[in-house]
């Protein structure tokens, strides 16, 4: 039985890869073999990028909180320890936004943390 080399399944599979490679440079957008390699690598980077984005945002929030609490005369680690001891359940994203948008409320939270650390 002869080998099918121009069947619809093969064309569809290759078309799917070439569609994903749209916008790539040179042969990577139009030739199947380089496009397949480029698409696999791009999808791998996209996956790890989605995971890394979460780490990057957390680091940003921590840096913002640290800068805001140091103005109040306390370190970030003591601040978080104080919140834990006081039973305050605010995540770092909320604390970061509070430090930027509502400094008065953030100052009150810092005072709660300071009192919990002292006690």
mmCIF file of N, CA and C in Angstrom:
data_model
loop_
_atom_site.group_PDB
_atom_site.id
_atom_site.type_symbol
_atom_site.label_atom_id
_atom_site.label_comp_id
_atom_site.label_asym_id
_atom_site.label_seq_id
_atom_site.Cartn_x
_atom_site.Cartn_y
_atom_site.Cartn_z
ATOM 1 N N UNK A 1 0.847 -1.184 0.000
ATOM 2 C CA UNK A 1 0.000 0.000 0.000
ATOM 3 C C UNK A 1 0.891 1.247 0.000
ATOM 4 N N UNK A 2 0.634 2.186 -0.900
ATOM 5 C CA UNK A 2 1.491 3.373 -0.962
ATOM 6 C C UNK A 2 1.301 4.282 0.259
ATOM 7 N N UNK A 3 2.357 5.004 0.565
ATOM 8 C CA UNK A 3 2.340 5.906 1.709
ATOM 9 C C UNK A 3 1.607 7.192 1.357
ATOM 10 N N UNK A 4 0.687 7.608 2.221
ATOM 11 C CA UNK A 4 -0.056 8.845 1.970
ATOM 12 C C UNK A 4 0.779 10.018 2.462
ATOM 13 N N UNK A 5 1.192 10.908 1.545
ATOM 14 C CA UNK A 5 2.016 12.048 1.949
ATOM 15 C C UNK A 5 1.294 13.382 1.756
ATOM 16 N N UNK A 6 0.117 13.347 1.150
ATOM 17 C CA UNK A 6 -0.584 14.621 0.964
ATOM 18 C C UNK A 6 -2.022 14.540 1.491
ATOM 19 N N UNK A 7 -2.186 13.752 2.546
ATOM 20 C CA UNK A 7 -3.516 13.592 3.125
ATOM 21 C C UNK A 7 -3.923 14.802 3.952
ATOM 22 N N UNK A 8 -5.202 14.860 4.240
ATOM 23 C CA UNK A 8 -5.735 16.024 4.941
ATOM 24 C C UNK A 8 -5.256 16.083 6.396
ATOM 25 N N UNK A 9 -5.078 14.926 7.044
ATOM 26 C CA UNK A 9 -4.616 14.939 8.434
ATOM 27 C C UNK A 9 -3.235 15.581 8.535
ATOM 28 N N UNK A 10 -2.371 15.209 7.633
ATOM 29 C CA UNK A 10 -1.006 15.745 7.628
ATOM 30 C C UNK A 10 -1.033 17.250 7.347
ATOM 31 N N UNK A 11 -1.832 17.644 6.361
ATOM 32 C CA UNK A 11 -1.922 19.073 6.027
ATOM 33 C C UNK A 11 -2.480 19.879 7.198
ATOM 34 N N UNK A 12 -3.490 19.334 7.851
ATOM 35 C CA UNK A 12 -4.102 20.054 8.970
ATOM 36 C C UNK A 12 -3.130 20.209 10.137
ATOM 37 N N UNK A 13 -2.368 19.143 10.415
ATOM 38 C CA UNK A 13 -1.407 19.210 11.507
ATOM 39 C C UNK A 13 -0.337 20.265 11.210
ATOM 40 N N UNK A 14 0.133 20.268 9.976
ATOM 41 C CA UNK A 14 1.166 21.239 9.592
ATOM 42 C C UNK A 14 0.595 22.658 9.557
ATOM 43 N N UNK A 15 -0.632 22.797 9.104
ATOM 44 C CA UNK A 15 -1.255 24.125 9.049
ATOM 45 C C UNK A 15 -1.428 24.694 10.452
ATOM 46 N N UNK A 16 -1.745 23.820 11.411
ATOM 47 C CA UNK A 16 -1.919 24.265 12.795
ATOM 48 C C UNK A 16 -0.601 24.830 13.339
ATOM 49 N N UNK A 17 0.509 24.136 13.068
ATOM 50 C CA UNK A 17 1.819 24.603 13.531
ATOM 51 C C UNK A 17 2.179 25.921 12.846
ATOM 52 N N UNK A 18 1.956 26.008 11.532
ATOM 53 C CA UNK A 18 2.298 27.231 10.806
ATOM 54 C C UNK A 18 1.429 28.406 11.245
ATOM 55 N N UNK A 19 0.199 28.128 11.641
ATOM 56 C CA UNK A 19 -0.659 29.197 12.148
ATOM 57 C C UNK A 19 -0.113 29.732 13.473
ATOM 58 N N UNK A 20 0.376 28.815 14.335
ATOM 59 C CA UNK A 20 0.955 29.238 15.603
ATOM 60 C C UNK A 20 2.264 30.015 15.401
ATOM 61 N N UNK A 21 2.946 29.757 14.262
ATOM 62 C CA UNK A 21 4.228 30.402 13.981
ATOM 63 C C UNK A 21 4.061 31.727 13.249
ATOM 64 N N UNK A 22 2.840 32.186 13.093
ATOM 65 C CA UNK A 22 2.602 33.438 12.386
ATOM 66 C C UNK A 22 3.295 34.581 13.127
ATOM 67 N N UNK A 23 4.039 35.395 12.399
ATOM 68 C CA UNK A 23 4.745 36.512 13.002
ATOM 69 C C UNK A 23 6.184 36.198 13.357
ATOM 70 N N UNK A 24 6.597 34.945 13.234
ATOM 71 C CA UNK A 24 7.977 34.593 13.510
ATOM 72 C C UNK A 24 8.859 35.088 12.359
ATOM 73 N N UNK A 25 10.181 35.116 12.578
ATOM 74 C CA UNK A 25 11.130 35.678 11.632
ATOM 75 C C UNK A 25 11.662 34.618 10.672
ATOM 76 N N UNK A 26 11.756 34.973 9.407
ATOM 77 C CA UNK A 26 12.402 34.125 8.404
ATOM 78 C C UNK A 26 11.672 32.819 8.152
ATOM 79 N N UNK A 27 12.470 31.733 8.004
ATOM 80 C CA UNK A 27 11.906 30.418 7.700
ATOM 81 C C UNK A 27 11.046 29.872 8.831
ATOM 82 N N UNK A 28 11.203 30.432 10.014
ATOM 83 C CA UNK A 28 10.455 29.924 11.161
ATOM 84 C C UNK A 28 8.955 30.161 11.009
ATOM 85 N N UNK A 29 8.549 31.025 10.102
ATOM 86 C CA UNK A 29 7.117 31.274 9.918
ATOM 87 C C UNK A 29 6.519 30.505 8.749
ATOM 88 N N UNK A 30 7.381 29.999 7.845
ATOM 89 C CA UNK A 30 6.829 29.419 6.628
ATOM 90 C C UNK A 30 7.243 27.982 6.348
ATOM 91 N N UNK A 31 8.363 27.528 6.885
ATOM 92 C CA UNK A 31 8.800 26.151 6.679
ATOM 93 C C UNK A 31 8.449 25.325 7.911
ATOM 94 N N UNK A 32 7.901 24.154 7.687
ATOM 95 C CA UNK A 32 7.337 23.374 8.780
ATOM 96 C C UNK A 32 8.366 23.008 9.849
ATOM 97 N N UNK A 33 9.514 22.458 9.442
ATOM 98 C CA UNK A 33 10.469 21.965 10.447
ATOM 99 C C UNK A 33 10.975 23.075 11.374
ATOM 100 N N UNK A 34 11.488 24.191 10.845
ATOM 101 C CA UNK A 34 11.909 25.257 11.765
ATOM 102 C C UNK A 34 10.734 25.854 12.546
ATOM 103 N N UNK A 35 9.568 25.902 11.911
ATOM 104 C CA UNK A 35 8.388 26.447 12.589
ATOM 105 C C UNK A 35 7.988 25.565 13.757
ATOM 106 N N UNK A 36 8.056 24.251 13.571
ATOM 107 C CA UNK A 36 7.690 23.320 14.647
ATOM 108 C C UNK A 36 8.607 23.515 15.849
ATOM 109 N N UNK A 37 9.924 23.605 15.593
ATOM 110 C CA UNK A 37 10.879 23.811 16.681
ATOM 111 C C UNK A 37 10.608 25.133 17.397
ATOM 112 N N UNK A 38 10.363 26.173 16.619
ATOM 113 C CA UNK A 38 10.139 27.500 17.198
ATOM 114 C C UNK A 38 8.852 27.536 18.015
ATOM 115 N N UNK A 39 7.811 26.875 17.530
ATOM 116 C CA UNK A 39 6.522 26.867 18.232
ATOM 117 C C UNK A 39 6.640 26.095 19.546
ATOM 118 N N UNK A 40 7.316 24.956 19.524
ATOM 119 C CA UNK A 40 7.493 24.175 20.750
ATOM 120 C C UNK A 40 8.235 25.005 21.791
ATOM 121 N N UNK A 41 9.296 25.686 21.353
ATOM 122 C CA UNK A 41 10.084 26.514 22.271
ATOM 123 C C UNK A 41 9.250 27.691 22.787
ATOM 124 N N UNK A 42 8.490 28.314 21.889
ATOM 125 C CA UNK A 42 7.669 29.465 22.276
ATOM 126 C C UNK A 42 6.599 29.062 23.284
ATOM 127 N N UNK A 43 5.958 27.927 23.062
ATOM 128 C CA UNK A 43 4.926 27.473 23.999
ATOM 129 C C UNK A 43 5.534 27.118 25.354
ATOM 130 N N UNK A 44 6.750 26.565 25.337
ATOM 131 C CA UNK A 44 7.441 26.248 26.588
ATOM 132 C C UNK A 44 7.752 27.525 27.362
ATOM 133 N N UNK A 45 8.243 28.534 26.647
ATOM 134 C CA UNK A 45 8.543 29.813 27.298
ATOM 135 C C UNK A 45 7.261 30.487 27.793
ATOM 136 N N UNK A 46 6.185 30.366 27.043
ATOM 137 C CA UNK A 46 4.921 30.972 27.465
ATOM 138 C C UNK A 46 4.418 30.334 28.756
ATOM 139 N N UNK A 47 4.565 29.023 28.862
ATOM 140 C CA UNK A 47 4.131 28.315 30.070
ATOM 141 C C UNK A 47 4.939 28.784 31.277
ATOM 142 N N UNK A 48 6.263 28.776 31.133
ATOM 143 C CA UNK A 48 7.095 29.184 32.260
ATOM 144 C C UNK A 48 6.916 30.665 32.565
ATOM 145 N N UNK A 49 6.601 31.468 31.547
ATOM 146 C CA UNK A 49 6.351 32.890 31.762
ATOM 147 C C UNK A 49 5.110 33.134 32.591
ATOM 148 N N UNK A 50 4.089 32.319 32.400
ATOM 149 C CA UNK A 50 2.867 32.466 33.210
ATOM 150 C C UNK A 50 3.147 32.140 34.670
ATOM 151 N N UNK A 51 4.047 31.193 34.907
ATOM 152 C CA UNK A 51 4.412 30.862 36.289
ATOM 153 C C UNK A 51 5.287 31.965 36.885
ATOM 154 N N UNK A 52 6.221 32.467 36.092
ATOM 155 C CA UNK A 52 7.135 33.499 36.564
ATOM 156 C C UNK A 52 6.445 34.817 36.856
ATOM 157 N N UNK A 53 5.364 35.091 36.132
ATOM 158 C CA UNK A 53 4.637 36.340 36.336
ATOM 159 C C UNK A 53 4.116 36.440 37.764
ATOM 160 N N UNK A 54 3.689 35.333 38.318
ATOM 161 C CA UNK A 54 3.185 35.318 39.696
ATOM 162 C C UNK A 54 4.306 35.661 40.673
ATOM 163 N N UNK A 55 5.500 35.107 40.434
ATOM 164 C CA UNK A 55 6.649 35.409 41.292
ATOM 165 C C UNK A 55 7.041 36.881 41.180
ATOM 166 N N UNK A 56 7.007 37.407 39.952
ATOM 167 C CA UNK A 56 7.404 38.801 39.730
ATOM 168 C C UNK A 56 6.465 39.764 40.450
ATOM 169 N N UNK A 57 5.163 39.499 40.364
ATOM 170 C CA UNK A 57 4.212 40.388 41.032
ATOM 171 C C UNK A 57 4.360 40.319 42.548
ATOM 172 N N UNK A 58 4.566 39.135 43.084
ATOM 173 C CA UNK A 58 4.746 39.011 44.537
ATOM 174 C C UNK A 58 5.978 39.796 44.988
ATOM 175 N N UNK A 59 7.063 39.699 44.224
ATOM 176 C CA UNK A 59 8.280 40.441 44.561
ATOM 177 C C UNK A 59 8.026 41.951 44.506
ATOM 178 N N UNK A 60 7.250 42.396 43.530
ATOM 179 C CA UNK A 60 6.913 43.818 43.418
ATOM 180 C C UNK A 60 6.106 44.282 44.624
ATOM 181 N N UNK A 61 5.102 43.489 45.011
ATOM 182 C CA UNK A 61 4.271 43.855 46.163
ATOM 183 C C UNK A 61 5.115 43.927 47.436
ATOM 184 N N UNK A 62 6.019 42.974 47.617
ATOM 185 C CA UNK A 62 6.861 42.952 48.808
ATOM 186 C C UNK A 62 7.766 44.181 48.833
ATOM 187 N N UNK A 63 8.336 44.552 47.678
ATOM 188 C CA UNK A 63 9.204 45.732 47.618
ATOM 189 C C UNK A 63 8.427 46.998 47.971
ATOM 190 N N UNK A 64 7.192 47.101 47.492
ATOM 191 C CA UNK A 64 6.369 48.272 47.795
ATOM 192 C C UNK A 64 6.009 48.335 49.277
ATOM 193 N N UNK A 65 5.630 47.196 49.833
ATOM 194 C CA UNK A 65 5.273 47.148 51.263
ATOM 195 C C UNK A 65 6.500 47.491 52.108
ATOM 196 N N UNK A 66 7.646 46.933 51.744
ATOM 197 C CA UNK A 66 8.875 47.178 52.485
ATOM 198 C C UNK A 66 9.196 48.671 52.503
ATOM 199 N N UNK A 67 9.093 49.327 51.352
ATOM 200 C CA UNK A 67 9.378 50.765 51.283
ATOM 201 C C UNK A 67 8.404 51.549 52.158
ATOM 202 N N UNK A 68 7.134 51.151 52.151
ATOM 203 C CA UNK A 68 6.122 51.877 52.915
ATOM 204 C C UNK A 68 6.283 51.672 54.416
ATOM 205 N N UNK A 69 6.622 50.468 54.847
ATOM 206 C CA UNK A 69 6.731 50.233 56.291
ATOM 207 C C UNK A 69 8.024 50.805 56.856
ATOM 208 N N UNK A 70 9.064 50.903 56.055
ATOM 209 C CA UNK A 70 10.312 51.497 56.539
ATOM 210 C C UNK A 70 10.122 52.984 56.844
ATOM 211 N N UNK A 71 9.204 53.641 56.120
ATOM 212 C CA UNK A 71 8.875 55.034 56.444
ATOM 213 C C UNK A 71 8.221 55.136 57.826
ATOM 214 N N UNK A 72 7.587 54.042 58.261
ATOM 215 C CA UNK A 72 6.921 54.011 59.569
ATOM 216 C C UNK A 72 7.856 53.496 60.669
ATOM 217 N N UNK A 73 9.110 53.184 60.298
ATOM 218 C CA UNK A 73 10.098 52.782 61.288
ATOM 219 C C UNK A 73 10.062 51.314 61.680
ATOM 220 N N UNK A 74 9.712 50.446 60.747
ATOM 221 C CA UNK A 74 9.676 49.001 61.026
ATOM 222 C C UNK A 74 10.118 48.275 59.754
ATOM 223 N N UNK A 75 10.715 47.109 59.920
ATOM 224 C CA UNK A 75 11.148 46.351 58.743
ATOM 225 C C UNK A 75 9.989 45.499 58.218
ATOM 226 N N UNK A 76 10.149 45.037 57.002
ATOM 227 C CA UNK A 76 9.112 44.226 56.360
ATOM 228 C C UNK A 76 8.866 42.933 57.145
ATOM 229 N N UNK A 77 9.941 42.267 57.556
ATOM 230 C CA UNK A 77 9.778 40.980 58.231
ATOM 231 C C UNK A 77 9.071 41.147 59.579
ATOM 232 N N UNK A 78 9.412 42.199 60.317
ATOM 233 C CA UNK A 78 8.732 42.458 61.595
ATOM 234 C C UNK A 78 7.277 42.838 61.360
ATOM 235 N N UNK A 79 7.026 43.557 60.274
ATOM 236 C CA UNK A 79 5.652 43.950 59.926
ATOM 237 C C UNK A 79 4.788 42.722 59.659
ATOM 238 N N UNK A 80 5.291 41.808 58.831
ATOM 239 C CA UNK A 80 4.544 40.588 58.506
ATOM 240 C C UNK A 80 4.379 39.724 59.759
ATOM 241 N N UNK A 81 5.407 39.657 60.591
ATOM 242 C CA UNK A 81 5.321 38.910 61.845
ATOM 243 C C UNK A 81 4.239 39.511 62.747
ATOM 244 N N UNK A 82 4.213 40.831 62.809
ATOM 245 C CA UNK A 82 3.194 41.513 63.613
ATOM 246 C C UNK A 82 1.791 41.262 63.115
ATOM 247 N N UNK A 83 1.620 41.278 61.793
ATOM 248 C CA UNK A 83 0.291 40.998 61.227
ATOM 249 C C UNK A 83 -0.146 39.576 61.560
ATOM 250 N N UNK A 84 0.781 38.639 61.489
ATOM 251 C CA UNK A 84 0.462 37.245 61.799
ATOM 252 C C UNK A 84 0.043 37.109 63.263
ATOM 253 N N UNK A 85 0.810 37.738 64.151
ATOM 254 C CA UNK A 85 0.497 37.657 65.582
ATOM 255 C C UNK A 85 -0.816 38.360 65.918
ATOM 256 N N UNK A 86 -1.121 39.441 65.177
ATOM 257 C CA UNK A 86 -2.364 40.182 65.427
ATOM 258 C C UNK A 86 -3.570 39.509 64.777
ATOM 259 N N UNK A 87 -3.321 38.530 63.925
ATOM 260 C CA UNK A 87 -4.421 37.832 63.256
ATOM 261 C C UNK A 87 -5.008 38.597 62.088
ATOM 262 N N UNK A 88 -4.242 39.530 61.522
ATOM 263 C CA UNK A 88 -4.710 40.305 60.366
ATOM 264 C C UNK A 88 -4.466 39.480 59.114
ATOM 265 N N UNK A 89 -5.521 39.226 58.368
ATOM 266 C CA UNK A 89 -5.408 38.389 57.174
ATOM 267 C C UNK A 89 -5.591 39.235 55.918
ATOM 268 N N UNK A 90 -4.552 40.004 55.583
ATOM 269 C CA UNK A 90 -4.529 40.785 54.347
ATOM 270 C C UNK A 90 -3.389 40.250 53.493
ATOM 271 N N UNK A 91 -3.678 40.013 52.218
ATOM 272 C CA UNK A 91 -2.603 39.506 51.367
ATOM 273 C C UNK A 91 -1.695 40.649 50.907
ATOM 274 N N UNK A 92 -0.572 40.291 50.324
ATOM 275 C CA UNK A 92 0.441 41.283 49.965
ATOM 276 C C UNK A 92 -0.049 42.221 48.868
ATOM 277 N N UNK A 93 -0.876 41.729 47.982
ATOM 278 C CA UNK A 93 -1.421 42.596 46.925
ATOM 279 C C UNK A 93 -2.287 43.689 47.543
ATOM 280 N N UNK A 94 -3.140 43.319 48.481
ATOM 281 C CA UNK A 94 -4.018 44.289 49.143
ATOM 282 C C UNK A 94 -3.198 45.279 49.957
ATOM 283 N N UNK A 95 -2.186 44.794 50.665
ATOM 284 C CA UNK A 95 -1.337 45.681 51.459
ATOM 285 C C UNK A 95 -0.594 46.672 50.569
ATOM 286 N N UNK A 96 -0.109 46.190 49.431
ATOM 287 C CA UNK A 96 0.607 47.058 48.500
ATOM 288 C C UNK A 96 -0.306 48.156 47.963
ATOM 289 N N UNK A 97 -1.515 47.769 47.554
ATOM 290 C CA UNK A 97 -2.473 48.763 47.056
ATOM 291 C C UNK A 97 -2.859 49.747 48.152
ATOM 292 N N UNK A 98 -3.014 49.255 49.371
ATOM 293 C CA UNK A 98 -3.374 50.122 50.488
ATOM 294 C C UNK A 98 -2.258 51.140 50.750
ATOM 295 N N UNK A 99 -1.012 50.703 50.681
ATOM 296 C CA UNK A 99 0.118 51.598 50.917
ATOM 297 C C UNK A 99 0.159 52.724 49.886
ATOM 298 N N UNK A 100 -0.262 52.427 48.663
ATOM 299 C CA UNK A 100 -0.235 53.427 47.587
ATOM 300 C C UNK A 100 -1.477 54.316 47.632
ATOM 301 N N UNK A 101 -2.644 53.701 47.756
ATOM 302 C CA UNK A 101 -3.905 54.431 47.580
ATOM 303 C C UNK A 101 -4.470 55.020 48.864
ATOM 304 N N UNK A 102 -4.193 54.394 50.012
ATOM 305 C CA UNK A 102 -4.776 54.865 51.274
ATOM 306 C C UNK A 102 -3.721 54.811 52.388
ATOM 307 N N UNK A 103 -2.790 55.781 52.392
ATOM 308 C CA UNK A 103 -1.702 55.738 53.382
ATOM 309 C C UNK A 103 -2.183 55.807 54.827
ATOM 310 N N UNK A 104 -3.292 56.479 55.082
ATOM 311 C CA UNK A 104 -3.787 56.582 56.460
ATOM 312 C C UNK A 104 -4.214 55.219 56.987
ATOM 313 N N UNK A 105 -4.937 54.466 56.171
ATOM 314 C CA UNK A 105 -5.366 53.130 56.581
ATOM 315 C C UNK A 105 -4.156 52.211 56.724
ATOM 316 N N UNK A 106 -3.192 52.358 55.833
ATOM 317 C CA UNK A 106 -1.987 51.525 55.905
ATOM 318 C C UNK A 106 -1.221 51.827 57.189
ATOM 319 N N UNK A 107 -1.174 53.103 57.565
ATOM 320 C CA UNK A 107 -0.485 53.490 58.802
ATOM 321 C C UNK A 107 -1.155 52.839 60.015
ATOM 322 N N UNK A 108 -2.487 52.754 59.992
ATOM 323 C CA UNK A 108 -3.210 52.100 61.079
ATOM 324 C C UNK A 108 -2.865 50.613 61.145
ATOM 325 N N UNK A 109 -2.751 49.969 59.996
ATOM 326 C CA UNK A 109 -2.387 48.549 59.954
ATOM 327 C C UNK A 109 -0.971 48.367 60.493
ATOM 328 N N UNK A 110 -0.063 49.290 60.139
ATOM 329 C CA UNK A 110 1.313 49.210 60.632
ATOM 330 C C UNK A 110 1.333 49.340 62.155
ATOM 331 N N UNK A 111 0.520 50.214 62.695
ATOM 332 C CA UNK A 111 0.452 50.385 64.162
ATOM 333 C C UNK A 111 -0.048 49.101 64.832
ATOM 334 N N UNK A 112 -1.026 48.455 64.225
ATOM 335 C CA UNK A 112 -1.522 47.174 64.758
ATOM 336 C C UNK A 112 -0.388 46.153 64.778
ATOM 337 N N UNK A 113 0.380 46.112 63.704
ATOM 338 C CA UNK A 113 1.496 45.162 63.613
ATOM 339 C C UNK A 113 2.575 45.485 64.647
ATOM 340 N N UNK A 114 2.872 46.766 64.811
ATOM 341 C CA UNK A 114 3.899 47.175 65.788
ATOM 342 C C UNK A 114 3.479 46.770 67.211
ATOM 343 N N UNK A 115 2.209 47.002 67.547
ATOM 344 C CA UNK A 115 1.722 46.641 68.882
ATOM 345 C C UNK A 115 1.754 45.137 69.107
ATOM 346 N N UNK A 116 1.464 44.368 68.067
ATOM 347 C CA UNK A 116 1.471 42.909 68.196
ATOM 348 C C UNK A 116 2.902 42.400 68.388
ATOM 349 N N UNK A 117 3.874 43.045 67.747
ATOM 350 C CA UNK A 117 5.270 42.630 67.896
ATOM 351 C C UNK A 117 5.760 42.926 69.307
ATOM 352 N N UNK A 118 5.358 44.075 69.850
ATOM 353 C CA UNK A 118 5.798 44.461 71.203
ATOM 354 C C UNK A 118 5.195 43.542 72.276
ATOM 355 N N UNK A 119 3.965 43.135 72.051
ATOM 356 C CA UNK A 119 3.251 42.337 73.073
ATOM 357 C C UNK A 119 3.746 40.908 73.158
#
